[in-house]
Amino acid sequence: MKKGEENSKGVDVGSNSNSNPKFPLSFWEVTAASTVVLGFLFGLLGVYLTMPASDYSFLKLPRNLEDLQILRDHLESYTSDYTAQVLVGYCMVYIFMQTFMIPGTVFMSLLAGSLFGVFRGVALVVFTATAGASSCYFLSKLIGRPIVFSLWPDKLNFFQAQVAKRKQGLLNYMLFLRLTPTLPNTFINFASPIVDVPYHIFFLATVIGLIPAAFVTVRAGLALGELQSVGDLYDFQSIATLFFIGVVSITPTLVRNNNS
């Protein structure tokens, strides 16, 4: 009986993903995800309609530093006169990108530093990144199970084993993951509800763990014109500092496991 229970539990998600090999989501799951997308799009449309009449052909998600510099140059003239619209538009775009795992949030963080300075920029990035990660967490809780098993089966097995092993020090472990590139942040956002990471742990680790990297990126946005590539953001000293903070965060958990 126990063996049967274990097998049924272990293949719960896998069986769901194999039951419909053509498309893993049900009609209602697709409807819920589509509703979230439409909500973001209507919000962005509302921001657009409240901006002054002008040529907004420059408005697009930046994919490289050149795109970002063009976007920054145009938005600088609007930020002082239309601060609320720019802030709301920025937040909605960042949260949308985080929710649906769209690459390029590093450029948005650079933009925050360039437009708003270090302290306001860091606060803005941490807020939007946490909100987007939370949105992704709850969206994954609704529709993510078959998707994450099909995209990252090996990473998910590793993450699930580590979470199960570190229940007593889970906050420290999640902080370690946020501070170091052990697992991608997009994967952590999407997989956490699947491996039963409680939301309050996820939230605290996200808020605290994103601050150092946000500071590095936002500060670099002040000298946007001097950057040659995204790789210039993270020199050896910055990476070593993040790893050191990450190791310190997980040390209590390691000590507790060795003593038990």
GROMACS .gro file of C-alpha atoms in nm:
model
  260
    1MET     CA    1   0.000   0.000   0.000
    2LYS     CA    2   0.277   0.242   0.089
    3LYS     CA    3   0.464   0.161  -0.226
    4GLY     CA    4   0.156   0.228  -0.432
    5GLU     CA    5   0.099   0.557  -0.254
    6GLU     CA    6   0.457   0.665  -0.316
    7ASN     CA    7   0.438   0.576  -0.683
    8SER     CA    8   0.111   0.758  -0.731
    9LYS     CA    9   0.252   1.064  -0.558
   10GLY     CA   10   0.575   1.058  -0.753
   11VAL     CA   11   0.409   1.043  -1.096
   12ASP     CA   12   0.116   1.271  -1.016
   13VAL     CA   13   0.236   1.554  -1.237
   14GLY     CA   14   0.400   1.337  -1.493
   15SER     CA   15   0.078   1.150  -1.556
   16ASN     CA   16  -0.103   1.479  -1.604
   17SER     CA   17   0.151   1.596  -1.857
   18ASN     CA   18   0.131   1.267  -2.049
   19SER     CA   19  -0.247   1.250  -2.048
   20ASN     CA   20  -0.262   1.527  -2.307
   21PRO     CA   21   0.063   1.523  -2.503
   22LYS     CA   22  -0.056   1.780  -2.758
   23PHE     CA   23  -0.134   2.057  -2.511
   24PRO     CA   24  -0.089   2.020  -2.134
   25LEU     CA   25  -0.337   2.287  -2.019
   26SER     CA   26  -0.712   2.265  -1.989
   27PHE     CA   27  -0.953   2.517  -2.138
   28TRP     CA   28  -1.008   2.688  -1.802
   29GLU     CA   29  -0.635   2.711  -1.732
   30VAL     CA   30  -0.575   2.876  -2.069
   31THR     CA   31  -0.869   3.109  -2.001
   32ALA     CA   32  -0.723   3.213  -1.664
   33ALA     CA   33  -0.378   3.279  -1.813
   34SER     CA   34  -0.533   3.473  -2.102
   35THR     CA   35  -0.730   3.685  -1.856
   36VAL     CA   36  -0.409   3.781  -1.677
   37VAL     CA   37  -0.247   3.877  -2.010
   38LEU     CA   38  -0.546   4.087  -2.112
   39GLY     CA   39  -0.545   4.260  -1.773
   40PHE     CA   40  -0.185   4.370  -1.827
   41LEU     CA   41  -0.255   4.480  -2.184
   42PHE     CA   42  -0.557   4.691  -2.086
   43GLY     CA   43  -0.354   4.848  -1.805
   44LEU     CA   44  -0.073   4.940  -2.045
   45LEU     CA   45  -0.328   5.076  -2.292
   46GLY     CA   46  -0.470   5.298  -2.018
   47VAL     CA   47  -0.122   5.437  -1.944
   48TYR     CA   48  -0.061   5.496  -2.314
   49LEU     CA   49  -0.388   5.684  -2.358
   50THR     CA   50  -0.306   5.920  -2.069
   51MET     CA   51   0.030   6.022  -2.216
   52PRO     CA   52   0.051   6.337  -2.434
   53ALA     CA   53   0.011   6.307  -2.809
   54SER     CA   54   0.350   6.222  -2.955
   55ASP     CA   55   0.543   5.969  -3.162
   56TYR     CA   56   0.587   5.661  -2.943
   57SER     CA   57   0.760   5.441  -3.198
   58PHE     CA   58   1.052   5.418  -2.955
   59LEU     CA   59   0.839   5.229  -2.703
   60LYS     CA   60   0.945   4.866  -2.717
   61LEU     CA   61   1.103   4.612  -2.486
   62PRO     CA   62   1.480   4.673  -2.495
   63ARG     CA   63   1.679   4.373  -2.620
   64ASN     CA   64   2.025   4.529  -2.610
   65LEU     CA   65   2.203   4.833  -2.469
   66GLU     CA   66   2.141   5.035  -2.785
   67ASP     CA   67   1.764   4.986  -2.756
   68LEU     CA   68   1.785   5.077  -2.388
   69GLN     CA   69   1.975   5.399  -2.451
   70ILE     CA   70   1.721   5.509  -2.712
   71LEU     CA   71   1.437   5.433  -2.469
   72ARG     CA   72   1.612   5.620  -2.187
   73ASP     CA   73   1.679   5.926  -2.403
   74HIS     CA   74   1.312   5.955  -2.494
   75LEU     CA   75   1.167   5.878  -2.150
   76GLU     CA   76   1.387   6.133  -1.973
   77SER     CA   77   1.181   6.412  -2.125
   78TYR     CA   78   0.857   6.256  -1.996
   79THR     CA   79   0.962   6.143  -1.649
   80SER     CA   80   0.960   6.487  -1.488
   81ASP     CA   81   0.623   6.597  -1.632
   82TYR     CA   82   0.444   6.261  -1.638
   83THR     CA   83   0.606   6.083  -1.345
   84ALA     CA   84   0.297   5.886  -1.243
   85GLN     CA   85   0.232   5.753  -1.594
   86VAL     CA   86   0.596   5.655  -1.644
   87LEU     CA   87   0.608   5.481  -1.304
   88VAL     CA   88   0.284   5.289  -1.361
   89GLY     CA   89   0.389   5.192  -1.713
   90TYR     CA   90   0.733   5.083  -1.591
   91CYS     CA   91   0.584   4.873  -1.309
   92MET     CA   92   0.331   4.702  -1.534
   93VAL     CA   93   0.591   4.616  -1.798
   94TYR     CA   94   0.838   4.481  -1.540
   95ILE     CA   95   0.573   4.276  -1.359
   96PHE     CA   96   0.440   4.144  -1.691
   97MET     CA   97   0.790   4.034  -1.795
   98GLN     CA   98   0.851   3.864  -1.460
   99THR     CA   99   0.511   3.695  -1.459
  100PHE     CA  100   0.556   3.537  -1.801
  101MET     CA  101   0.934   3.483  -1.777
  102ILE     CA  102   1.014   3.721  -2.064
  103PRO     CA  103   1.392   3.786  -2.081
  104GLY     CA  104   1.519   4.140  -2.049
  105THR     CA  105   1.438   4.253  -1.694
  106VAL     CA  106   1.807   4.338  -1.648
  107PHE     CA  107   1.757   4.619  -1.901
  108MET     CA  108   1.455   4.741  -1.706
  109SER     CA  109   1.667   4.752  -1.391
  110LEU     CA  110   1.931   4.956  -1.571
  111LEU     CA  111   1.657   5.190  -1.692
  112ALA     CA  112   1.535   5.242  -1.334
  113GLY     CA  113   1.881   5.356  -1.227
  114SER     CA  114   1.917   5.585  -1.525
  115LEU     CA  115   1.576   5.751  -1.478
  116PHE     CA  116   1.528   5.754  -1.100
  117GLY     CA  117   1.871   5.728  -0.938
  118VAL     CA  118   2.012   5.462  -0.708
  119PHE     CA  119   1.787   5.463  -0.401
  120ARG     CA  120   1.454   5.518  -0.573
  121GLY     CA  121   1.568   5.287  -0.853
  122VAL     CA  122   1.655   5.004  -0.613
  123ALA     CA  123   1.324   5.044  -0.431
  124LEU     CA  124   1.138   5.038  -0.762
  125VAL     CA  125   1.323   4.732  -0.894
  126VAL     CA  126   1.282   4.534  -0.571
  127PHE     CA  127   0.911   4.620  -0.558
  128THR     CA  128   0.839   4.531  -0.921
  129ALA     CA  129   1.062   4.223  -0.920
  130THR     CA  130   0.894   4.093  -0.604
  131ALA     CA  131   0.547   4.169  -0.740
  132GLY     CA  132   0.631   3.998  -1.070
  133ALA     CA  133   0.784   3.697  -0.896
  134SER     CA  134   0.474   3.670  -0.676
  135SER     CA  135   0.248   3.695  -0.979
  136CYS     CA  136   0.449   3.419  -1.147
  137TYR     CA  137   0.429   3.209  -0.829
  138PHE     CA  138   0.049   3.222  -0.815
  139LEU     CA  139   0.009   3.178  -1.191
  140SER     CA  140   0.229   2.870  -1.171
  141LYS     CA  141   0.022   2.744  -0.879
  142LEU     CA  142  -0.275   2.758  -1.115
  143ILE     CA  143  -0.133   2.630  -1.445
  144GLY     CA  144   0.238   2.560  -1.396
  145ARG     CA  145   0.253   2.195  -1.294
  146PRO     CA  146   0.256   2.034  -1.642
  147ILE     CA  147   0.468   2.316  -1.787
  148VAL     CA  148   0.750   2.304  -1.535
  149PHE     CA  149   0.771   1.925  -1.556
  150SER     CA  150   0.804   1.942  -1.934
  151LEU     CA  151   1.056   2.230  -1.941
  152TRP     CA  152   1.286   2.157  -1.645
  153PRO     CA  153   1.243   1.798  -1.521
  154ASP     CA  154   1.603   1.759  -1.396
  155LYS     CA  155   1.619   2.101  -1.228
  156LEU     CA  156   1.280   2.038  -1.069
  157ASN     CA  157   1.389   1.704  -0.922
  158PHE     CA  158   1.701   1.869  -0.777
  159PHE     CA  159   1.504   2.163  -0.639
  160GLN     CA  160   1.237   1.939  -0.489
  161ALA     CA  161   1.496   1.721  -0.314
  162GLN     CA  162   1.678   2.025  -0.172
  163VAL     CA  163   1.356   2.185  -0.045
  164ALA     CA  164   1.246   1.861   0.120
  165LYS     CA  165   1.586   1.825   0.287
  166ARG     CA  166   1.598   2.184   0.415
  167LYS     CA  167   1.251   2.234   0.561
  168GLN     CA  168   1.396   2.363   0.890
  169GLY     CA  169   1.614   2.625   0.722
  170LEU     CA  170   1.418   2.689   0.405
  171LEU     CA  171   1.437   3.069   0.426
  172ASN     CA  172   1.817   3.055   0.440
  173TYR     CA  173   1.826   2.819   0.142
  174MET     CA  174   1.589   3.036  -0.065
  175LEU     CA  175   1.801   3.340   0.019
  176PHE     CA  176   2.107   3.151  -0.102
  177LEU     CA  177   1.933   3.073  -0.432
  178ARG     CA  178   1.828   3.436  -0.480
  179LEU     CA  179   2.177   3.567  -0.410
  180THR     CA  180   2.370   3.321  -0.626
  181PRO     CA  181   2.322   3.186  -0.980
  182THR     CA  182   2.275   2.828  -0.854
  183LEU     CA  183   1.929   2.820  -1.014
  184PRO     CA  184   1.779   3.082  -1.251
  185ASN     CA  185   1.537   3.325  -1.086
  186THR     CA  186   1.273   3.253  -1.350
  187PHE     CA  187   1.286   2.884  -1.263
  188ILE     CA  188   1.266   2.959  -0.889
  189ASN     CA  189   0.958   3.176  -0.942
  190PHE     CA  190   0.779   2.915  -1.148
  191ALA     CA  191   0.886   2.601  -0.962
  192SER     CA  192   0.850   2.714  -0.599
  193PRO     CA  193   0.476   2.646  -0.564
  194ILE     CA  194   0.520   2.309  -0.737
  195VAL     CA  195   0.774   2.192  -0.475
  196ASP     CA  196   0.567   2.335  -0.188
  197VAL     CA  197   0.774   2.636  -0.093
  198PRO     CA  198   0.535   2.840   0.129
  199TYR     CA  199   0.456   3.183  -0.010
  200HIS     CA  200   0.572   3.373   0.300
  201ILE     CA  201   0.915   3.208   0.268
  202PHE     CA  202   0.921   3.276  -0.105
  203PHE     CA  203   0.822   3.640  -0.050
  204LEU     CA  204   1.079   3.716   0.222
  205ALA     CA  205   1.362   3.547   0.033
  206THR     CA  206   1.269   3.741  -0.281
  207VAL     CA  207   1.248   4.083  -0.115
  208ILE     CA  208   1.572   4.043   0.080
  209GLY     CA  209   1.765   3.837  -0.173
  210LEU     CA  210   1.709   4.067  -0.468
  211ILE     CA  211   1.843   4.381  -0.301
  212PRO     CA  212   2.220   4.323  -0.359
  213ALA     CA  213   2.187   4.234  -0.728
  214ALA     CA  214   1.935   4.516  -0.779
  215PHE     CA  215   2.180   4.763  -0.626
  216VAL     CA  216   2.460   4.649  -0.859
  217THR     CA  217   2.241   4.676  -1.170
  218VAL     CA  218   2.064   5.000  -1.081
  219ARG     CA  219   2.393   5.170  -0.993
  220ALA     CA  220   2.532   5.068  -1.332
  221GLY     CA  221   2.233   5.240  -1.494
  222LEU     CA  222   2.372   5.575  -1.381
  223ALA     CA  223   2.656   5.530  -1.629
  224LEU     CA  224   2.450   5.365  -1.900
  225GLY     CA  225   2.643   5.527  -2.184
  226GLU     CA  226   2.970   5.377  -2.060
  227LEU     CA  227   2.850   5.015  -2.067
  228GLN     CA  228   2.973   4.810  -2.359
  229SER     CA  229   2.780   4.492  -2.275
  230VAL     CA  230   2.559   4.344  -2.006
  231GLY     CA  231   2.860   4.142  -1.893
  232ASP     CA  232   3.021   4.463  -1.769
  233LEU     CA  233   2.762   4.478  -1.491
  234TYR     CA  234   2.908   4.190  -1.296
  235ASP     CA  235   3.280   4.212  -1.243
  236PHE     CA  236   3.469   3.964  -1.028
  237GLN     CA  237   3.426   4.174  -0.715
  238SER     CA  238   3.047   4.199  -0.754
  239ILE     CA  239   3.005   3.827  -0.819
  240ALA     CA  240   3.236   3.735  -0.530
  241THR     CA  241   3.040   3.965  -0.297
  242LEU     CA  242   2.707   3.808  -0.394
  243PHE     CA  243   2.847   3.458  -0.344
  244PHE     CA  244   2.986   3.556  -0.004
  245ILE     CA  245   2.649   3.691   0.109
  246GLY     CA  246   2.484   3.375  -0.026
  247VAL     CA  247   2.723   3.145   0.162
  248VAL     CA  248   2.666   3.343   0.483
  249SER     CA  249   2.289   3.309   0.438
  250ILE     CA  250   2.302   2.930   0.408
  251THR     CA  251   2.564   2.867   0.679
  252PRO     CA  252   2.307   2.832   0.965
  253THR     CA  253   2.127   2.561   0.768
  254LEU     CA  254   2.450   2.371   0.700
  255VAL     CA  255   2.551   2.389   1.067
  256ARG     CA  256   2.207   2.269   1.177
  257ASN     CA  257   2.219   1.975   0.937
  258ASN     CA  258   2.567   1.871   1.056
  259ASN     CA  259   2.462   1.882   1.420
  260SER     CA  260   2.143   1.684   1.365
   0.00000   0.00000   0.00000
